[in-house]
Every structure is written in structure tokens, then in C-alpha cells.
mmCIF file of C-alpha atoms in Angstrom:
data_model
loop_
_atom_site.group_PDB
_atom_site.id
_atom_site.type_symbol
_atom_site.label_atom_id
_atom_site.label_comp_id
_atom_site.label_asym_id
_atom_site.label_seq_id
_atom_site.Cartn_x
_atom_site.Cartn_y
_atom_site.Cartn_z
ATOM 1 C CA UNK A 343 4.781 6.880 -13.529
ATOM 2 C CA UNK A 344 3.265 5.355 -10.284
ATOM 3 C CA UNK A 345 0.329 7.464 -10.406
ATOM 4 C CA UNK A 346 -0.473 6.111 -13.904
ATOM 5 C CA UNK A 347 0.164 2.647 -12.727
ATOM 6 C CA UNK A 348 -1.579 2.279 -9.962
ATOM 7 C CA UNK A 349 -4.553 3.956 -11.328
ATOM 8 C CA UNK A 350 -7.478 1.219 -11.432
ATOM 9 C CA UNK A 351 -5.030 -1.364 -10.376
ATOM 10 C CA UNK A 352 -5.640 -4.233 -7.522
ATOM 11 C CA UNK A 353 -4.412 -2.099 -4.914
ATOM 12 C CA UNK A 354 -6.748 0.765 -5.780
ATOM 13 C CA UNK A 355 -9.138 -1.626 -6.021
ATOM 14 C CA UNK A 356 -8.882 -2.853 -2.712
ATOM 15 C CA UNK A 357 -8.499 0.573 -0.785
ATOM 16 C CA UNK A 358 -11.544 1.709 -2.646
ATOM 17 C CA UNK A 359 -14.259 -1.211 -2.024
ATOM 18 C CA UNK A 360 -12.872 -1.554 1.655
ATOM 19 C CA UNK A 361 -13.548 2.414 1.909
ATOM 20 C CA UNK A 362 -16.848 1.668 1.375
ATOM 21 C CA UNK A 363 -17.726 -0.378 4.333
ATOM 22 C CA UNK A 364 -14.525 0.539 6.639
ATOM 23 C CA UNK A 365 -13.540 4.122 8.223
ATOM 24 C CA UNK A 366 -12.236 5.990 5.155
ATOM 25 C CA UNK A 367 -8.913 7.089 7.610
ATOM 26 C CA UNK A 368 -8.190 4.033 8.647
ATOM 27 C CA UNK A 369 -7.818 2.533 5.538
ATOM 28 C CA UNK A 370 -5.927 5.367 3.824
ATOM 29 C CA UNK A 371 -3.606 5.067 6.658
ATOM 30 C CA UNK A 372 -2.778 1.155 6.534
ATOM 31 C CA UNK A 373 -3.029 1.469 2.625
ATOM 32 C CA UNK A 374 -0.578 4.119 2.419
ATOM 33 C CA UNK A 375 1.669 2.625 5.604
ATOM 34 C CA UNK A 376 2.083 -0.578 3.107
ATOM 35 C CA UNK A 377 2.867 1.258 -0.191
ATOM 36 C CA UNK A 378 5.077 3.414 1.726
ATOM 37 C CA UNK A 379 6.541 0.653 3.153
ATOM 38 C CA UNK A 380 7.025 -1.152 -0.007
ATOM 39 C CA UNK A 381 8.529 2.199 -1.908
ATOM 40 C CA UNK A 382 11.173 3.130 0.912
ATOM 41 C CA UNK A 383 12.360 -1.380 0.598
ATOM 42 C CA UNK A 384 12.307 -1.331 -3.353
ATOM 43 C CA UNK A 385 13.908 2.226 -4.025
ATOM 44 C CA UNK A 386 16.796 1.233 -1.496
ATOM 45 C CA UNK A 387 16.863 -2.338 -2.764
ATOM 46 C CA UNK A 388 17.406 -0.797 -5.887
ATOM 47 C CA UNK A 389 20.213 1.339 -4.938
ATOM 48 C CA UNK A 390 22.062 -1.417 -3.029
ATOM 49 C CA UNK A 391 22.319 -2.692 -6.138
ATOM 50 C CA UNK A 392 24.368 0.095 -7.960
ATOM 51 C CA UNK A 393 27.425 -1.195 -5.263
ATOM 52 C CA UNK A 394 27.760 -4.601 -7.005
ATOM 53 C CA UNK A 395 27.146 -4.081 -10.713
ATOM 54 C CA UNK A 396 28.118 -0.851 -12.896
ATOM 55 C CA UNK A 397 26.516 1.893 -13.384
ATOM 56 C CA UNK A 398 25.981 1.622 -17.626
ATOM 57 C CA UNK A 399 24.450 -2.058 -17.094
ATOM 58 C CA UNK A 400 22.069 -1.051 -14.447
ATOM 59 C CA UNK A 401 20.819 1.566 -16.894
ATOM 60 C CA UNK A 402 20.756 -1.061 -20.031
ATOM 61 C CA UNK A 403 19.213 -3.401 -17.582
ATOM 62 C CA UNK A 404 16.414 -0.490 -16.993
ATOM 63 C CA UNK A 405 16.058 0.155 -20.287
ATOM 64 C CA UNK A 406 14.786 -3.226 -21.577
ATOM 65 C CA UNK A 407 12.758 -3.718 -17.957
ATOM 66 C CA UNK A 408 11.162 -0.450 -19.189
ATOM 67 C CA UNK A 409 10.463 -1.770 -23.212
ATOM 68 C CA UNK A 410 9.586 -5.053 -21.838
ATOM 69 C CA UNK A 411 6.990 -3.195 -19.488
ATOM 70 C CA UNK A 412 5.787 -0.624 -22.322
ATOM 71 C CA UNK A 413 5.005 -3.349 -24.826
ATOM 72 C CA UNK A 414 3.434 -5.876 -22.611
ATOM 73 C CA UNK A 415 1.074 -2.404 -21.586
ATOM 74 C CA UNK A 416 0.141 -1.791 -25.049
ATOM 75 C CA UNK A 417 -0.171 -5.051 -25.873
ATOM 76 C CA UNK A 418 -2.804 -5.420 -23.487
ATOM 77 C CA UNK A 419 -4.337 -2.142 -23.863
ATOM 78 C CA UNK A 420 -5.065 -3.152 -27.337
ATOM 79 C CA UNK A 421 -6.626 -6.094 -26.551
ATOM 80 C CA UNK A 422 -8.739 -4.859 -23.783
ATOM 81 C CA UNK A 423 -12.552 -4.879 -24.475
ATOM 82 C CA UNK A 424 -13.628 -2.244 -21.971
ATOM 83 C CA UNK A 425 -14.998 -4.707 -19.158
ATOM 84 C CA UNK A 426 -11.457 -5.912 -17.260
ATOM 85 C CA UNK A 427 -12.093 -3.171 -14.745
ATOM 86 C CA UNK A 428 -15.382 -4.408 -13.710
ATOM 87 C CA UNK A 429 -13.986 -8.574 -13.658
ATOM 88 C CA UNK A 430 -11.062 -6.952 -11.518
ATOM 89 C CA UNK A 431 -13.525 -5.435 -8.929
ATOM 90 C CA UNK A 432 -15.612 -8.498 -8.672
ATOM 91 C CA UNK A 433 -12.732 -10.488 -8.251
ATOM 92 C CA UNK A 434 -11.130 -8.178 -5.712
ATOM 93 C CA UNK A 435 -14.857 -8.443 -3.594
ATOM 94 C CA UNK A 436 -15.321 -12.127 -4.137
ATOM 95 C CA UNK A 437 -11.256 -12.403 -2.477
ATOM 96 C CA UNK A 438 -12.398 -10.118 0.240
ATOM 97 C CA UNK A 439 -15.733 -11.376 1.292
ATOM 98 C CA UNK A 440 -13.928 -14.680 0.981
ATOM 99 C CA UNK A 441 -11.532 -13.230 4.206
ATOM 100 C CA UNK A 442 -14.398 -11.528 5.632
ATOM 101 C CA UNK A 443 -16.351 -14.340 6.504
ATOM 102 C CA UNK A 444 -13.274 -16.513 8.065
ATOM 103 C CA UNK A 445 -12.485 -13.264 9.790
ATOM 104 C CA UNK A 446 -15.431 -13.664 11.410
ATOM 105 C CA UNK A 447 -16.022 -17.430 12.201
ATOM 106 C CA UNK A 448 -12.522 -16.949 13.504
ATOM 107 C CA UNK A 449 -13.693 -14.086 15.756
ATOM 108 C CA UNK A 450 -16.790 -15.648 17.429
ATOM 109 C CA UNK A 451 -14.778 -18.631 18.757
ATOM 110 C CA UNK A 452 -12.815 -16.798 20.048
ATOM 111 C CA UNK A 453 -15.083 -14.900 21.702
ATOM 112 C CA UNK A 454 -16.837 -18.266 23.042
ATOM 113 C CA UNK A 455 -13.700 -18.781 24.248
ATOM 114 C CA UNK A 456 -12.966 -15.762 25.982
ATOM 115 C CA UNK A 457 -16.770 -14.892 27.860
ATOM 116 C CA UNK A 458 -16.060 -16.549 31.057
ATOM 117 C CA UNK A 459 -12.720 -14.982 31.740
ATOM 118 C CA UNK A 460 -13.897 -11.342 30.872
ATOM 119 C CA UNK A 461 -16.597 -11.622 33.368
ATOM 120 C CA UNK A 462 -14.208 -12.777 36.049
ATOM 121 C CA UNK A 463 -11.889 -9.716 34.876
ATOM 122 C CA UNK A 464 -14.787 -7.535 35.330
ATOM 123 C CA UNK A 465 -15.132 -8.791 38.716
ATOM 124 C CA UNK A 466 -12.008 -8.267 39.948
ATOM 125 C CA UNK A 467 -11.616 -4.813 38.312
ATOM 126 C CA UNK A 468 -14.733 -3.505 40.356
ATOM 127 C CA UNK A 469 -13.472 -4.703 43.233
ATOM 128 C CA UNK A 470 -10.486 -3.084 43.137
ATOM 129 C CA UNK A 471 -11.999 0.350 41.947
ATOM 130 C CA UNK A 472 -14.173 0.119 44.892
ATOM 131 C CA UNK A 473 -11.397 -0.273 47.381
ATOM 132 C CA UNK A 474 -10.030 3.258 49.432
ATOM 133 C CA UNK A 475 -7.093 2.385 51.553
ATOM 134 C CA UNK A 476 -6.137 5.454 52.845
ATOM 135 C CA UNK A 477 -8.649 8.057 51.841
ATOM 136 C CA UNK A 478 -6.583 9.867 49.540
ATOM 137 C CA UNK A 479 -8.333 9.228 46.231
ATOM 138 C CA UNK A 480 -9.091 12.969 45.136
ATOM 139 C CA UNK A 481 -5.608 13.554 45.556
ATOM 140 C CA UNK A 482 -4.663 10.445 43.370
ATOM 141 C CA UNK A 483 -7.424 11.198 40.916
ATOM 142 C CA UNK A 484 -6.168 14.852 40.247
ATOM 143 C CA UNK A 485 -2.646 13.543 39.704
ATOM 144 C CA UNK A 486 -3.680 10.787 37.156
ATOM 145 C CA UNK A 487 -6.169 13.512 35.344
ATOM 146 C CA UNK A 488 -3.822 14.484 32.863
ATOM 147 C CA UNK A 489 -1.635 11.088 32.561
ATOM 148 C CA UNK A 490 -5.388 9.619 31.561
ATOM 149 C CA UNK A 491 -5.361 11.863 28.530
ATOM 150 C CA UNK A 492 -2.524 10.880 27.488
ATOM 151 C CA UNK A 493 -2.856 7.368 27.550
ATOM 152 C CA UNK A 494 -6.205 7.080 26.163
ATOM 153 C CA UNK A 495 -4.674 9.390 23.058
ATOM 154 C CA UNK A 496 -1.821 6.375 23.145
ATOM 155 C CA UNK A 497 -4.393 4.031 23.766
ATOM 156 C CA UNK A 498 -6.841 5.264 20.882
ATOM 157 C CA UNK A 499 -3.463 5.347 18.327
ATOM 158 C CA UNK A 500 -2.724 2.057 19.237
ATOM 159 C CA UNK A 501 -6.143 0.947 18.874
ATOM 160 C CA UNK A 502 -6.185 2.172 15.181
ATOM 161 C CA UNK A 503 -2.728 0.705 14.593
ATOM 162 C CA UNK A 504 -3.831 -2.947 14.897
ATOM 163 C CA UNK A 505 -7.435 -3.051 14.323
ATOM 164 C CA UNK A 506 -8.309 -5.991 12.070
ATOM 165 C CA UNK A 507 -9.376 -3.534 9.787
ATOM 166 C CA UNK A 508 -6.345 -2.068 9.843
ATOM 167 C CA UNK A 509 -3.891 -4.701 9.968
ATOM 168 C CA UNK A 510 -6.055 -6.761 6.841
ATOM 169 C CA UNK A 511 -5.747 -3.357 4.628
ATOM 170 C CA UNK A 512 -2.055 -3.332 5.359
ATOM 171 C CA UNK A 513 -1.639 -7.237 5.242
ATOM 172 C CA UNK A 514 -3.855 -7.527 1.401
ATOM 173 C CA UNK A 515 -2.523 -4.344 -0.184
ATOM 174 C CA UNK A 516 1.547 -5.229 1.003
ATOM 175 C CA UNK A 517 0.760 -8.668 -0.581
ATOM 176 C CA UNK A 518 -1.039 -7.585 -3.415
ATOM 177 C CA UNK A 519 1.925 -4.496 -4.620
ATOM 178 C CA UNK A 520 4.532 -7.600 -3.778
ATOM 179 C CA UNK A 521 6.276 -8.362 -7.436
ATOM 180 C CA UNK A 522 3.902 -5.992 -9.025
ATOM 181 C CA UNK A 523 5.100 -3.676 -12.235
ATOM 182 C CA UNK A 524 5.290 -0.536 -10.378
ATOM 183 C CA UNK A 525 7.444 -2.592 -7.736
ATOM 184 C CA UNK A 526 9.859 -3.717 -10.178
ATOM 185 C CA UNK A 527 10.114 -0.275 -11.578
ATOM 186 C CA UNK A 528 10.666 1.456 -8.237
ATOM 187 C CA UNK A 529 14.104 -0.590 -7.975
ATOM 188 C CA UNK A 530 14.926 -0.300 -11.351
ATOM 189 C CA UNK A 531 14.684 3.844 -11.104
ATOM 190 C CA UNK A 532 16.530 3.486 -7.099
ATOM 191 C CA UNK A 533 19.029 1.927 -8.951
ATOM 192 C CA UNK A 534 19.725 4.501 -11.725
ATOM 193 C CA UNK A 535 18.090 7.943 -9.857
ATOM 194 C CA UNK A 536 18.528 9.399 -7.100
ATOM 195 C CA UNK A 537 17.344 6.799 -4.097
ATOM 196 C CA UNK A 538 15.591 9.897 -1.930
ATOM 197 C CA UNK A 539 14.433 11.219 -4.770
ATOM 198 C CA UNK A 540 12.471 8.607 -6.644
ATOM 199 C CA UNK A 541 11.431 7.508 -2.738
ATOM 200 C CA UNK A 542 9.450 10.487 -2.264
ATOM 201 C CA UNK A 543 8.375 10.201 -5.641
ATOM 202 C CA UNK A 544 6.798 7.039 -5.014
ATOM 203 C CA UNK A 545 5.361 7.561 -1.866
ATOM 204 C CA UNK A 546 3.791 10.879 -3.785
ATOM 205 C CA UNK A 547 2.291 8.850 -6.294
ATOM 206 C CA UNK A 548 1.040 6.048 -4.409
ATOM 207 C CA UNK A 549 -0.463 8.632 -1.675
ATOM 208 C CA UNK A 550 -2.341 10.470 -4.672
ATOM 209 C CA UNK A 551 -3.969 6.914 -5.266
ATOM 210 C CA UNK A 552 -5.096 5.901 -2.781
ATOM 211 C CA UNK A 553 -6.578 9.298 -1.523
ATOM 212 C CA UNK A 554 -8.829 8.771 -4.570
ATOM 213 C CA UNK A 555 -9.477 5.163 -4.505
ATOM 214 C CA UNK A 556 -10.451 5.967 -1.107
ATOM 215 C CA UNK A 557 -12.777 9.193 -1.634
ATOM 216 C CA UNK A 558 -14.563 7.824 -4.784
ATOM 217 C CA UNK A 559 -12.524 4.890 -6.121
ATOM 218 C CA UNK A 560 -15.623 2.596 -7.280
ATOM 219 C CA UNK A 561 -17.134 5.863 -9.226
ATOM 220 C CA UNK A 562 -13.606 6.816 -10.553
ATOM 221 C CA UNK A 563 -12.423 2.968 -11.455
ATOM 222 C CA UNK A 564 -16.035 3.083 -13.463
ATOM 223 C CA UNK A 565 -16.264 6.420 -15.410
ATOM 224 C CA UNK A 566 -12.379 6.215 -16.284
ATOM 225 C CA UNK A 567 -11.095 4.127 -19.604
ATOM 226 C CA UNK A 568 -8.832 1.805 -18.204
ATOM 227 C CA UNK A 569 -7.371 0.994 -21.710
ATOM 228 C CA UNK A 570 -6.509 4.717 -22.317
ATOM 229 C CA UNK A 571 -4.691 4.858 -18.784
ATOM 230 C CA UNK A 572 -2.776 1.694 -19.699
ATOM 231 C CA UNK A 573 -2.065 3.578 -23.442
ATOM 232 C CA UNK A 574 -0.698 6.548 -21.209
ATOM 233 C CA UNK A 575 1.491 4.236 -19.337
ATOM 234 C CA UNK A 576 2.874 1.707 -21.847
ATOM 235 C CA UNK A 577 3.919 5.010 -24.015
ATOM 236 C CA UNK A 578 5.242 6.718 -20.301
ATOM 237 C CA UNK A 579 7.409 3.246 -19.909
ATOM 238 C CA UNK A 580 8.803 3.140 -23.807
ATOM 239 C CA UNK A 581 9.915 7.447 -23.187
ATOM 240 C CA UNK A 582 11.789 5.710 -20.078
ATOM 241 C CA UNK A 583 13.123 2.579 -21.597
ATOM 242 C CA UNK A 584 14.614 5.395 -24.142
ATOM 243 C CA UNK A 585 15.952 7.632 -22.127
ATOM 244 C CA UNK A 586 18.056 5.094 -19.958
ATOM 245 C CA UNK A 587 19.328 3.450 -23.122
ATOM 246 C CA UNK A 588 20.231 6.607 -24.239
ATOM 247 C CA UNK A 589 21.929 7.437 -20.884
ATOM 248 C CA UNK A 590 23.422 3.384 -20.982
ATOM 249 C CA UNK A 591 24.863 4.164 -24.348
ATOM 250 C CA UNK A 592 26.534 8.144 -23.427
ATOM 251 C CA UNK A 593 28.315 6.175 -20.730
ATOM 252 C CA UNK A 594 29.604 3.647 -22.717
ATOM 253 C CA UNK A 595 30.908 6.560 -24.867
ATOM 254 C CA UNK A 596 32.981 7.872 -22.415
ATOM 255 C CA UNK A 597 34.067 4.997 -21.405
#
């Protein structure tokens, strides 16, 4: 169900044009860090609420979520004229370039800002490389050989972790998947599946992607028919709507 609604949506949008210009890891990584994110909060959101209300409404309340979903996805497969895909992609460029360019204003005054004390930090830091107290240095230097691997592999992690390429990708795709379908899904199924299960469901789908949007998202998002992906997943929504009212309805029997 993810998979199919994520396919050619904003987020997969995003990863893919910010692939293009970016490090393809790094933005697979913060994509996927804020999906999974957003997955592992929704699924158990979802089953925290199974503890206040019963088990049949949470079903009938996942059934019409579901039909509501389905219909409005047909609907507007039906209506679509072939060309939302490439509005959605010039939108999602115009919304990034829009960031880029404060990004970078932002950046160079702070780096006016910031010249004169990094050349007195340079300063200081040759000085104290250059000073020997007690002739030992060799000694020191083989001791601190391998703790100087490590913390340049802690260093370079860190490094990728909050980059501003990193940190926007995580920031814009959190914010974009925020109140979006496949959200609102993700709780309704935590609430009426298995929490663990439909969480590494999720995180499946959403990983599968964004590995594409990433790889060759622009050429997939244009030789793909959006309006028979959002057929696929209007009908996959109406098979769920039915099978939790059916479920709603068998518990109500035995009831």
C-alpha cells in the first residue's frame, strides 16, 4: 500500500530532484531517516489508540478512512489529464530553489561573520602544534595513531549526520509526509494490525521509494502513468476499506 502511494508523490519528488544535484547516499539516508521516523510515530500512535477505544470501532473507523481514501483516489485519477506529475515537479523545484537561495545568503553572512575569528583559530592551532615540551612526541603520536582513526570515522559520520544537505532532506521530506494519506493510513493499520508488523512494512515500502526516486526518480516519475498508479491505489484502499468492515462487522457478531 505505501509503495503504491508514495510512488510519484511529493516526497519522491523531492528525494529524486535533490539526488540530482546532492550525494545520492546522503539523501537516501536523511530521506529514509524521516520516513522511518514518521512510520515507527504513526504505527505506534496508532496502536496507542486500540487502549482507549474498542477494537470493532477502530476497524469501522478504518474502514470508511479506507473508502473515503479509495474514492477521493479514483476520483482524481479520473480526472487527471496526464500532466499533474510534471506541475508537481516544477512546483517541488520552484519550493526548493526557493530554500536554496536563502540557504545560501544565509551562509555567506555568516561566513563574513566568522573570517576573522578562523584566522585567529588558525593561529593559535599552529602554535600549539609547533610546541615540544618534553620531546616525547613520537611516543604520543604512535599512541594517538589509532584513536585518530577512529575519530575521524566519528568525525566523518557526524559530518554526514548534520550536513545542510542532510538535515534540509530530513527537515522537507518529515514536513512534507506530515498529515499525508499514507500517514493517516499507517495509524489506521497500527491500530487494527499488528504494530511491528505494519512498522516494518512501512519502513519496507517507503525504503523501496526512495531507493528509486533516488537512482532514477525524474526518468521513472516521467515514463510512469501517474493516473494508472493512483487507479492501482484507490482500488488497493476500497479491497482494505472492505476487508476491515468485514472484520468490524464478524466482531460485532460475536459480540
Amino acid at each position: 500500500m505505501i509503495f503504491v502511494s508514495e510512488i510519484g508523490d511529493k516526497t519522491f519528488l523531492i528525494a529524486a530532484i535533490l539526488a540530482m544535484t546532492n550525494p545520492r547516499l546522503t539523501i537516501f539516508l536523511a530521506a529514509c531517516s524521516a520516513l522511518w521516523l514518521m512510520s515507527i510515530l504513526s504505527a505506534f500512535l496508532g496502536h496507542a489508540v486500540v487502549t482507549f477505544i474498542p477494537m470493532s470501532w477502530v476497524s469501522i473507523a478504518a474502514a470508511v478512512m479506507f473508502l473515503v481514501f479509495g474514492v477521493k483516489l479514483l476520483q482524481e485519477a479520473r480526472e487527471m489529464d496526464g500532466s499533474e506529475i510534471a506541475k508537481e515537479m516544477h512546483s517541488v523545484e520552484a519550493e526548493l530553489s526557493e530554500k536554496d537561495v536563502a540557504a545560501k545568503s544565509q551562509l555567506a553572512m555568516e561566513a563574513g561573520e566568522a573570517g576573522a575569528y578562523t584566522a585567529e583559530a588558525g593561529a593559535a592551532e599552529s602554535f600549539n602544534v609547533n610546541v615540544d615540551v618534553d620531546g616525547d612526541r613520537c611516543v604520543e603520536a604512535a599512541g594517538e595513531c589509532s584513536s585518530d582513526s577512529v575519530l575521524n570515522s566519528l568525525k566523518n559520520l557526524l559530518g554526514l549526520l548534520l550536513s545542510p544537505v542532510f538535515v534540509e532532506t530530513f527537515v522537507l521530506v518529515f514536513l512534507a509526509e506530515w498529515g499525508d494519506r499514507s500517514q493517516l493510513a499507517t495509524i489506521a493499520l497500527g491500530a487494527a494490525r499488528n504494530v511491528y508488523g505494519v512498522t516494518a512494512g512501512t519502513i519496507l515500502g517507503h525504503t523501496c521509494c526512495t531507493g528509486l526516486a533516488v537512482l532514477g526518480g525524474r526518468l521513472l516519475a516521467s515514463r510512469i502513468s501517474v493516473k494508472k498508479v493512483t487507479y492501482a491505489g484507490g482500488a488497493l484502499f476500497i479491497v482494505f476499506a472492505i476487508l476491515y468492515g468485514y472484520e468490524a462487522l464478524d466482531m460485532k457478531s460475536v459480540i
